[in-house]
XYZ file of C-alpha atoms in Angstrom:
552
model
C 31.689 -15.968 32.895
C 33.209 -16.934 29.571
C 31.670 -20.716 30.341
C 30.239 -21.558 26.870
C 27.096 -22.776 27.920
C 26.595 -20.208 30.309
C 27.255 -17.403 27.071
C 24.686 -19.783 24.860
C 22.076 -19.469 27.473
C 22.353 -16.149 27.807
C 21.910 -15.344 24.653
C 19.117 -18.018 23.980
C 17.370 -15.473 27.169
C 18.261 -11.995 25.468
C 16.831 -13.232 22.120
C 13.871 -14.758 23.538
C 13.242 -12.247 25.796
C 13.463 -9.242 24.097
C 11.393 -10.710 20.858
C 8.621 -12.552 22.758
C 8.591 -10.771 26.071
C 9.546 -7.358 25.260
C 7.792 -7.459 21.414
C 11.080 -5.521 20.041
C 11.901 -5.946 16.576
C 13.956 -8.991 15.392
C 16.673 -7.364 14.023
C 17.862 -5.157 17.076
C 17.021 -8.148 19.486
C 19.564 -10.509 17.369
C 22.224 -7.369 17.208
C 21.949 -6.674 21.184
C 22.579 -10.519 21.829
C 25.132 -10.867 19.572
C 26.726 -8.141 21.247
C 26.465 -9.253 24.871
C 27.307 -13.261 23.518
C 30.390 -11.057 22.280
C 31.142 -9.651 25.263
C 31.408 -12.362 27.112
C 33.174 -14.559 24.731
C 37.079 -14.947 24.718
C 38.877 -12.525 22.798
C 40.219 -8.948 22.487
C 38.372 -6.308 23.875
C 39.276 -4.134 21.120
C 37.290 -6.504 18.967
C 34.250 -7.007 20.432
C 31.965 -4.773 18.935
C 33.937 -5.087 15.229
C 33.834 -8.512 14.864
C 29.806 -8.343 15.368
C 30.257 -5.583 12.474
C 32.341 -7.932 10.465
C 29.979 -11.073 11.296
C 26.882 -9.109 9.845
C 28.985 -7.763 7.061
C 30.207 -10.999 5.907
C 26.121 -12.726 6.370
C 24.639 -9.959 4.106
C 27.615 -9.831 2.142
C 26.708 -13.409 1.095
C 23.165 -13.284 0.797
C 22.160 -9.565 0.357
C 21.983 -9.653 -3.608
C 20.106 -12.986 -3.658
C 17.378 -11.589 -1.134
C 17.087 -8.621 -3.104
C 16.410 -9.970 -6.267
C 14.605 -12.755 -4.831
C 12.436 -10.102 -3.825
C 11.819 -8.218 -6.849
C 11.115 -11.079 -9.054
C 8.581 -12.511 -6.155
C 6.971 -8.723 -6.589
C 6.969 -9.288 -10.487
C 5.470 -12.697 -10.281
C 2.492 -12.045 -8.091
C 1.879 -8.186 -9.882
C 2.252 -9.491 -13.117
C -0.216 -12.577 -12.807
C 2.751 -14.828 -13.798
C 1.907 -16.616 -9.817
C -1.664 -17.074 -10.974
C -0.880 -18.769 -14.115
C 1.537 -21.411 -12.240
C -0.917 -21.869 -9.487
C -3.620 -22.294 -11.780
C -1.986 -24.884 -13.497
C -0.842 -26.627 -10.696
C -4.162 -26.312 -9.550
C -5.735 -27.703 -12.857
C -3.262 -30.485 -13.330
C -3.314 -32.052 -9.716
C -6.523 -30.805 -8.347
C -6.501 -28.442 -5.419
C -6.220 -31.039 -2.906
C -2.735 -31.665 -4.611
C -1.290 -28.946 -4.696
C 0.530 -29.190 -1.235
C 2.567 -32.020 -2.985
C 3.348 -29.958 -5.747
C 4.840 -27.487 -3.770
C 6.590 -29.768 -1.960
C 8.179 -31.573 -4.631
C 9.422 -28.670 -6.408
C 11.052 -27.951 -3.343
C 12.755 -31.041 -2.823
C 13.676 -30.724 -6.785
C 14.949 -27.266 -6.833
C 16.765 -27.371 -3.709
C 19.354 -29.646 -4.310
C 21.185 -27.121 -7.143
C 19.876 -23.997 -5.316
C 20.399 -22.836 -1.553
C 17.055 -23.077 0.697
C 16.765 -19.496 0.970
C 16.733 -18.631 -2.671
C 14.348 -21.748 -3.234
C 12.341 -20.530 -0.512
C 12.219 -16.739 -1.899
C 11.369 -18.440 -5.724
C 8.236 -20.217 -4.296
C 7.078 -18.578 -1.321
C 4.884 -16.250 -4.024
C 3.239 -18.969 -5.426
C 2.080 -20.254 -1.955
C 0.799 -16.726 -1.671
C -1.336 -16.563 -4.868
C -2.491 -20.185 -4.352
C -4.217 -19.138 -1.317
C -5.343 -15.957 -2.657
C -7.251 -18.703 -5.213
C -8.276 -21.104 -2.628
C -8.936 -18.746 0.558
C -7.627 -21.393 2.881
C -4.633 -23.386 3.741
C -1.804 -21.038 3.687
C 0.358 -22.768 6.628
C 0.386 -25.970 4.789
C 1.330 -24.343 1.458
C 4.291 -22.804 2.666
C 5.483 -25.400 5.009
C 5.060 -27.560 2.224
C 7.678 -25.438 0.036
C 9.855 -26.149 3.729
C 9.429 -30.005 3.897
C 10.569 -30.647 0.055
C 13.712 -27.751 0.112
C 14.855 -28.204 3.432
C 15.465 -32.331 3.535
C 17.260 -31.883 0.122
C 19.578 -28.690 1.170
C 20.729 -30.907 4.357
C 20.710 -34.141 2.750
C 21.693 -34.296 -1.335
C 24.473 -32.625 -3.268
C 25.774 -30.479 -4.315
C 24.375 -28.146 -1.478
C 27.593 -27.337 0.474
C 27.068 -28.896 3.656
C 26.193 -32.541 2.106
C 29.179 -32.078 -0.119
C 31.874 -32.189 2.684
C 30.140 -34.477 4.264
C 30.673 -36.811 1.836
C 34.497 -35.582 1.237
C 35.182 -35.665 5.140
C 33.360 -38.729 5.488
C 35.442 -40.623 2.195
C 31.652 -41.242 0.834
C 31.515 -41.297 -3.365
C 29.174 -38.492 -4.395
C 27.266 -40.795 -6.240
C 26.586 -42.996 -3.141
C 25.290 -39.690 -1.209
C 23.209 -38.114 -4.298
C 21.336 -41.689 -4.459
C 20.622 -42.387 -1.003
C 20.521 -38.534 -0.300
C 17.583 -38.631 -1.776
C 16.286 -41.991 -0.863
C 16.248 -41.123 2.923
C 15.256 -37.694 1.998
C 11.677 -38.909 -0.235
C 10.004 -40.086 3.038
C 10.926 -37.692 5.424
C 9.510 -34.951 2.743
C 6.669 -37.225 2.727
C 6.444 -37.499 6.689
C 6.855 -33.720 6.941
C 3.701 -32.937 4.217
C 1.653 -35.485 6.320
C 2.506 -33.451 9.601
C 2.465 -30.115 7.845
C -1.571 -30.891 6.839
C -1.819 -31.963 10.601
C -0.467 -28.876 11.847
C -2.129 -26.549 9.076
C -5.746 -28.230 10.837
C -4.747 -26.973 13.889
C -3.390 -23.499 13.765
C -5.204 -21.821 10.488
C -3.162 -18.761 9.475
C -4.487 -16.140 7.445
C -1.665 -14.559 4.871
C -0.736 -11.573 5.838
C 0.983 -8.747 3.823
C 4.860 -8.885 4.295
C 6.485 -6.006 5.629
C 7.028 -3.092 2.935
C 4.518 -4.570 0.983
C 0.998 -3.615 0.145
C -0.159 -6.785 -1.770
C -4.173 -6.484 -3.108
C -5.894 -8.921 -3.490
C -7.195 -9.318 -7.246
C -8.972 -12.026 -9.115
C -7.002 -11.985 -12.792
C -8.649 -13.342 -15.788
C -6.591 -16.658 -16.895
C -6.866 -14.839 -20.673
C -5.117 -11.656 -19.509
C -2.124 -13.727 -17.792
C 1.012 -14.246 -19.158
C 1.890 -17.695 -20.357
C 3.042 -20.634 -18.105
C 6.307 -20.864 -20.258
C 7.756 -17.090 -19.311
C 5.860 -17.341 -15.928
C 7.787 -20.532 -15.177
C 11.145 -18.333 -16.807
C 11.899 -16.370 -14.026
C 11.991 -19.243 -11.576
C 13.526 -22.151 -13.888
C 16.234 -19.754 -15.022
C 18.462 -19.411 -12.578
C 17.926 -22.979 -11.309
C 19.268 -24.222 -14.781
C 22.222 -22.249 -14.480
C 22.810 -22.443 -11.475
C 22.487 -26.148 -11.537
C 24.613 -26.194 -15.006
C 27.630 -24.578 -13.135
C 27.276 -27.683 -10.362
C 27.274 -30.029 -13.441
C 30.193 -29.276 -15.138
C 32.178 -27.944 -11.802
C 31.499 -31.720 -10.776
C 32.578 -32.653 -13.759
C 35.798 -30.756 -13.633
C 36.485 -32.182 -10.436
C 36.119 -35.856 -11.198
C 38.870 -35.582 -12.867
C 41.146 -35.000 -9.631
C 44.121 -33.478 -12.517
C 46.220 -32.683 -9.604
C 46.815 -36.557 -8.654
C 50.510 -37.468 -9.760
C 50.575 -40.961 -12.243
C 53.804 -42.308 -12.641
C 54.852 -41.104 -15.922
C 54.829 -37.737 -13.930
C 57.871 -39.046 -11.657
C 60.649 -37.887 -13.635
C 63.688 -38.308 -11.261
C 63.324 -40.491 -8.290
C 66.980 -39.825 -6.929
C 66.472 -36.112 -7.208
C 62.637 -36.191 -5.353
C 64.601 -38.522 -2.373
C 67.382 -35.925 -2.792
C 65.562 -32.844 -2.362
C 63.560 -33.753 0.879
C 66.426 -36.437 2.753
C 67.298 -33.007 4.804
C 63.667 -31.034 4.226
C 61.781 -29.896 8.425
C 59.443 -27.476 6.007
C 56.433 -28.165 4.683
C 55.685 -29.519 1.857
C 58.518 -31.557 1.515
C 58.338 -32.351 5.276
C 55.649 -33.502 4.789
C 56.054 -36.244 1.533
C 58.904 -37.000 3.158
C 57.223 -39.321 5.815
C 54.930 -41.057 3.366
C 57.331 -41.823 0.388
C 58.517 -45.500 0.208
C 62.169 -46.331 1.004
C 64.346 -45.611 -1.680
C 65.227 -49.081 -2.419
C 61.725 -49.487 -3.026
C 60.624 -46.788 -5.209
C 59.557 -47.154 -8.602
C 57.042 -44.237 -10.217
C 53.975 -46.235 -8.824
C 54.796 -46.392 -5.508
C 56.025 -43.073 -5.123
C 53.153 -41.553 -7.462
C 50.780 -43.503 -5.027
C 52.405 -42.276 -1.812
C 52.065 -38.487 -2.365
C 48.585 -38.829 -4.116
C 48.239 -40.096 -0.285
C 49.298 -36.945 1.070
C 47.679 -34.257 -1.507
C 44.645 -34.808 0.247
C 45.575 -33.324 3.346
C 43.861 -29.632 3.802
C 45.937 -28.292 6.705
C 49.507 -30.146 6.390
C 51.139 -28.532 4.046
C 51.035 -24.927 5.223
C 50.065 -23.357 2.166
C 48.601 -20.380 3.836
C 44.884 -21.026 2.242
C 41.847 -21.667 3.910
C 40.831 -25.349 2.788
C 38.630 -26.606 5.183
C 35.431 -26.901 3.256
C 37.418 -26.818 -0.347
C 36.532 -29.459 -2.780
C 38.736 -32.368 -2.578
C 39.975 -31.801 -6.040
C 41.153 -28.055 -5.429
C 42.831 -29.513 -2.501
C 44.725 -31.890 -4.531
C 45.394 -29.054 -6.713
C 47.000 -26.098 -4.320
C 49.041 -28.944 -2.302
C 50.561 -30.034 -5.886
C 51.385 -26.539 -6.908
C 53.163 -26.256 -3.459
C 55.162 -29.849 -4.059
C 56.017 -28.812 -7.259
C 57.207 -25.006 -6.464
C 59.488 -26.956 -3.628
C 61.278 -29.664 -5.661
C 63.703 -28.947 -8.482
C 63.338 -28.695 -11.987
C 63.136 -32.149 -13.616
C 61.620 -33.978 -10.513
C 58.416 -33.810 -11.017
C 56.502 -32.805 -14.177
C 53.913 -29.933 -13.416
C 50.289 -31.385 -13.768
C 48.095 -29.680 -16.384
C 44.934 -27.805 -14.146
C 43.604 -26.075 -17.142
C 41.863 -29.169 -18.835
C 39.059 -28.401 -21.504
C 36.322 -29.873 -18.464
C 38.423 -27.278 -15.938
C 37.646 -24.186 -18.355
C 34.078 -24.857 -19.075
C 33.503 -25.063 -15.287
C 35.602 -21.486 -15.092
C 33.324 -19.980 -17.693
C 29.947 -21.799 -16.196
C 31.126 -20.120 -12.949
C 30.118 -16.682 -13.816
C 26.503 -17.163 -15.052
C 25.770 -20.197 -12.312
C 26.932 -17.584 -9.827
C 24.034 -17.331 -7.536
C 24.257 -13.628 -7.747
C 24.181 -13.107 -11.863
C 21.455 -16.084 -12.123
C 19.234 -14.041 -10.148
C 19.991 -10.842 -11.791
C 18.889 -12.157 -14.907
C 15.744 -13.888 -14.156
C 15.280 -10.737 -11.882
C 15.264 -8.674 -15.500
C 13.338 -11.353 -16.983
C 10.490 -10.913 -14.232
C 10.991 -6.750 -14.508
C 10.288 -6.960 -18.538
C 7.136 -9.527 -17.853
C 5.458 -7.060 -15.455
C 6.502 -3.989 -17.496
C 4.546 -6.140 -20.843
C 1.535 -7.206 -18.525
C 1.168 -4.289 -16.458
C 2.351 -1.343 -18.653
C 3.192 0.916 -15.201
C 4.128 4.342 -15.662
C 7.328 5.513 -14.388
C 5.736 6.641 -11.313
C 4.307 2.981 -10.897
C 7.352 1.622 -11.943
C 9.970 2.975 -9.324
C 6.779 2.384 -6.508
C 7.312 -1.469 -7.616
C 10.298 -1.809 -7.094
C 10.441 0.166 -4.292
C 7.923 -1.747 -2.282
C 9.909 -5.260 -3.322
C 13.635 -3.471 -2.257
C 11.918 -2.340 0.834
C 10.370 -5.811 1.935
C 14.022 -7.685 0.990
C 16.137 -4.974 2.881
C 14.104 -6.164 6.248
C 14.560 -9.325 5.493
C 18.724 -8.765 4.512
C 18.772 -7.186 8.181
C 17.318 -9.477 9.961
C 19.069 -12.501 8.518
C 22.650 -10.797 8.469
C 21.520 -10.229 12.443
C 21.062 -13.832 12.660
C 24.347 -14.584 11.383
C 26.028 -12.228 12.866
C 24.389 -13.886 17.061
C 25.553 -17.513 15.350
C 29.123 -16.277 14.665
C 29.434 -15.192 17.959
C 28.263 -18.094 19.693
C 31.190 -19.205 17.406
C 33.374 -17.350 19.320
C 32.139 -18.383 22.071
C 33.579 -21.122 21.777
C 30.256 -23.250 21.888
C 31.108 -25.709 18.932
C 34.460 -27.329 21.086
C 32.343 -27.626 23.985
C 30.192 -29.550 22.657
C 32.479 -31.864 21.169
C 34.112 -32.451 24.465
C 30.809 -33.624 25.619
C 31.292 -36.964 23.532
C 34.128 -39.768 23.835
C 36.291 -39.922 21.332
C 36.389 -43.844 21.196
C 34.498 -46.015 19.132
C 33.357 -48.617 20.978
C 29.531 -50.141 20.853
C 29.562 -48.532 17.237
C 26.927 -49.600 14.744
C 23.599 -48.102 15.407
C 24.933 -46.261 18.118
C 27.220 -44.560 16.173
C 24.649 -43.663 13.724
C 22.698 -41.764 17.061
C 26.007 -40.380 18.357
C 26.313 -38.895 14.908
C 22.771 -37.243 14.766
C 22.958 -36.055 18.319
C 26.603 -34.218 17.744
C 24.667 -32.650 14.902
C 21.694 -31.766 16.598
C 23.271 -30.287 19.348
C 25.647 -27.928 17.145
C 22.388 -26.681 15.111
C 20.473 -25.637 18.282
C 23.656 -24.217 19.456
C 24.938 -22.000 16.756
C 21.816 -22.540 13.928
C 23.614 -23.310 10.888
C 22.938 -26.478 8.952
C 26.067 -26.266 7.271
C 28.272 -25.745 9.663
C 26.602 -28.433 12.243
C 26.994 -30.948 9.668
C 30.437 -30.151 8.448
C 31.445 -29.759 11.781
C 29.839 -33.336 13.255
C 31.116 -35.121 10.052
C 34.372 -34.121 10.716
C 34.211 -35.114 14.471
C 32.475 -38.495 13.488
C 35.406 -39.463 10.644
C 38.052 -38.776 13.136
C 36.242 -41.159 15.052
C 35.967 -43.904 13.035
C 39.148 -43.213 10.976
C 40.562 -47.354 10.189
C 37.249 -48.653 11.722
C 35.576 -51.386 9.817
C 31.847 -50.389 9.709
C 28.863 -53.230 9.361
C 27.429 -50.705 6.587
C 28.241 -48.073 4.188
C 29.340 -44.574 5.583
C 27.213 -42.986 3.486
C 24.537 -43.720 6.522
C 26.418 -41.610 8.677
C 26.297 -38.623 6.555
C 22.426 -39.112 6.161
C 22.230 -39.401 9.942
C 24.439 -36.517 10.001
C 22.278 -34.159 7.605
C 19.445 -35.517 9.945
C 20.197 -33.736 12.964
C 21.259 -30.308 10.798
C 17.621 -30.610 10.418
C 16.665 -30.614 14.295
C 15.580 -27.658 16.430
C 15.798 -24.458 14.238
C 14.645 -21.697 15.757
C 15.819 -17.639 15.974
C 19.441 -18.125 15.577
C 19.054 -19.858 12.269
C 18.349 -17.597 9.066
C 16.293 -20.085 7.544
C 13.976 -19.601 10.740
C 13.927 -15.396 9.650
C 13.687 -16.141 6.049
C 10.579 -18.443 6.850
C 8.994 -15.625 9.135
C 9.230 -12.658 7.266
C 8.744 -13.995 3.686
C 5.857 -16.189 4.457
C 4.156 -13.308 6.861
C 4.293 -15.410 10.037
C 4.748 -14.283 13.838
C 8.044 -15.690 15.297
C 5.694 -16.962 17.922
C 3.892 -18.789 15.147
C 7.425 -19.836 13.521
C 8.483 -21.173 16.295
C 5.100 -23.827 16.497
C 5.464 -24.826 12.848
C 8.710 -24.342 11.293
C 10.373 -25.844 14.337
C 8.638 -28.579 14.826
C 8.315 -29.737 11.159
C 12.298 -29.484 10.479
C 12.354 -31.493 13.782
C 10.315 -34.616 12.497
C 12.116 -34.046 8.911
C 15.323 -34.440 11.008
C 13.990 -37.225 12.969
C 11.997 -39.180 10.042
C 15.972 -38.790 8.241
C 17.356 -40.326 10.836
C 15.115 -42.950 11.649
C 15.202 -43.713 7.703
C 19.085 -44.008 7.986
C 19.258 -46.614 10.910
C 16.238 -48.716 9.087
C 18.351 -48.481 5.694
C 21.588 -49.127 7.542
C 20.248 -52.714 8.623
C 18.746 -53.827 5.879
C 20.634 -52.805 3.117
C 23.839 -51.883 4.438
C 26.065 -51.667 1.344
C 28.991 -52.836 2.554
């Protein structure tokens, strides 16, 4: 009964059943098997219904104002002709035959600042106007938006899930950015190639999205708006968005928390103050200092920067698993220095100039009050193009709040089915499945590494946590292992199989359904199998790269 497997299979059958077989709406299908995973997962029975509740909260909590706004600025760019302008320059520019590639590549460009969904919501109208100018090809245009966005959310910083990869994995962010992208380039490329293939094969029709009555209307190119403040509401938030990444990276390379020497003010009183210490944190320095006889303020500044870096030793009470190295450093120094006496240990200086700017850049790169802006932006464009009357007006946005709230459901539902498959206890299990030994590694490590991450994407669908996860798994694994190549490969094999098998429990799946007007049957026979041969072509990319030029 509480078998993990058992639970994921059951719920793979309620989903699929009740969506495909039964025809019932996304949204209650993903509730009811998130429900029964939940009650037949571990845990209190007093909780089983509430933590579903919670799950969902905390899902639309996190994406409910981005989908929203997404979704009025989407409505703002297609009503306001601001869709046709970009399209027809795109058009103009590359030629029709190019504009797949465009597509794609501002994708792949915009989605290494910028989540996948909100990329996705940003560009998904333009993929809609451009066939609305061409009268063919929509599959390809918006699986082309997929193949650029989704390789660079799984594979480049400073998306989360590539970040603590390359944290967990002791890989310098440079190192991951640069070949990030270089095994990312061709399996975009791959997935265009096999997106055209596919689009040949299954012609789709766009359909109106749900809330939405979209007309179709042939707009004058004099009577559009310009390409500058058409481009405005989309480049917007992705420049401060992207600024906020800058100088929070910025902030960070400077790791302020790390103790130098001249901090070491009294190495008798530091050896005093922990010789009796069974409490963290000075349990915990304790058994890496030097002996006394041979500390000097390098050794011992080098021995606890050793330790600072450890997000679960020092009992500190905070959640740090998928905290940035530096703020790591920085809550396990406040904790060594709130433990040791006055005159020990100077108190490291957090608030640098870089540290402040990144504090400040924090509230207009917040994903939230980027898109509120360029949502305003977009509100004041179709207000000057269309001059609605109130009556129009409120309609507008209506229709746009209306189409995003579906959406906001059925993704929170999505999340909500993955967390409980979390509870479930699915993620463990799967990990048990592989030895914990590194023997015969090279290449085969590089396919142990994609398949661990594979397998916890199908399971529980999220990219970020199936990497994160498998990347932590994998550097246990090869902790004081000498590698015939640079671990950056790992990662990239890693973000690989985050790619692999997507399919109803992943919100990326719903966000591709809904806002690009597809069936989930249809979903399921091209946004599946694309992320599967951009997971695949990543992979394949990392063992070639891994052999002949190695880095180590």
């Amino acid at each position: 009964m509480d078998n993990p497997f058992f639970i994921l299979l059951v719920g793979v059958a309620v989903v699929i059943g009740m969506i495909i077989g039964l025809r019932i709406n996304a949204f209650i299908a993903l509730i009811t098997a998130a429900l029964v995973v939940s009650f037949m997962a571990p845990g209190e029975i007093a909780d089983k219904v509430s933590r579903v509740a919670s799950a969902f909260g905390g899902t639309a909590g996190g994406i409910g104002i981005v989908i929203a706004l997404a979704a009025v600025i989407g409505k703002c760019l297609m009503d306001s002709g601001a869709a046709d302008r970009i399209v027809q320059t795109f058009v103009k520019c590359l030629g029709e035959k190019r504009s797949p590639l465009a597509l794609s590549g501002s994708g792949f460009v915009l989605s290494i600042p910028v989540f996948f969904d909100t990329v996705f919501y940003l560009l998904v109208p333009l993929a809609r106007s451009l066939f609305r100018s061409t009268k063919k090809n929509y599959l390809l245009y918006v699986l082309s938006i997929t193949a650029g966005a989704a390789v660079t959310h799984s594979l480049v910083p400073p998306t989360p899930g590539p970040l603590l990869m390359a944290q967990q994995l002791g890989v310098d962010l440079g190192y991951m950015i640069g070949v990030g992208a270089l095994v990312g380039l061709p399996a975009a490329a791959v997935g265009l190639l096999f997106a055209s293939w596919l689009n040949k094969r299954m012609p789709i029709e766009m359909r109106p999205l749900a809330g939405d009555q979209e007309e179709e209307t042939s707009s004058d190119s004099k009577s559009l708006p310009g390409l500058f403040v058409s481009l405005l509401p989309i480049l917007l938030p992705v420049a401060l968005i992207g600024a906020n990444t800058a100088l929070e990276t910025r902030a960070n390379g400077e790791r302020a928390a790390q103790v130098q020497p001249a901090q070491v003010q009294n190495i008798d009183g530091l050896y005093a103050a922990v010789g009796e210490a069974e409490d963290a944190p000075l349990s915990v320095i304790k058994k890496v200092l030097p002996p006394k006889a041979d500390a000097t303020p390098e050794t011992v500044a080098a021995a606890l920067n050793s330790s600072l870096t450890s997000r679960e030793a020092f009992e500190t009470g905070k959640n740090l698993s998928r905290a940035n190295l530096a703020i790591v450093e920085h809550v396990n120094r406040d904790a060594i220095e709130g433990a040791l006496p006055a005159g020990v240990l100077e108190e490291h200086t957090w608030e640098t100039p870089k540290r402040k700017a990144a504090n400040i850049s924090k509230v207009y790169g917040d994903a939230n009050f980027a898109l509120l802006l360029s949502a305003i932006i977009a509100v004041l464009l179709y207000v000057r193009q269309c001059r609605p009357n109130k009556k129009e007006f409120s309609g507008m946005l209506e229709h746009s709040l209306m189409s995003g709230g579906l959406i906001i459901l059925i993704t929170a539902a999505g999340g909500a089915f993955g967390a409980m498959l979390g509870a479930a206890k699915i993620g463990p299990a799967i990990e048990g499945m592989f030895p914990t030994s590194t023997e015969g590694a090279g290449v085969g490590l590089l396919i142990l590494a994609f398949g661990i991450s594979s397998l916890l994407k199908i399971a529980q669908g999220s990219t970020t946590v199936a990497v994160i996860t498998a990347s932590g798994m994998i550097a246990a694994m090869t902790d004081g292992m000498t590698l015939s190549f640079h671990p950056v490969y790992l990662a990239t094999a890693i973000g690989g199989g985050g790619l692999v098998g997507s399919w109803m429990n992943d919100s990326g799946f719903w966000i591709f359904s809904k806002m690009g007007g597809l069936t989930e049957a249809e979903s399921l026979k091209s946004w599946t199998p694309l992320l599967c041969v951009l997971g695949i072509t990543a992979f394949v990319m990392s063992i070639v790269l891994s052999l002949v030029l190695p880095l180590a």
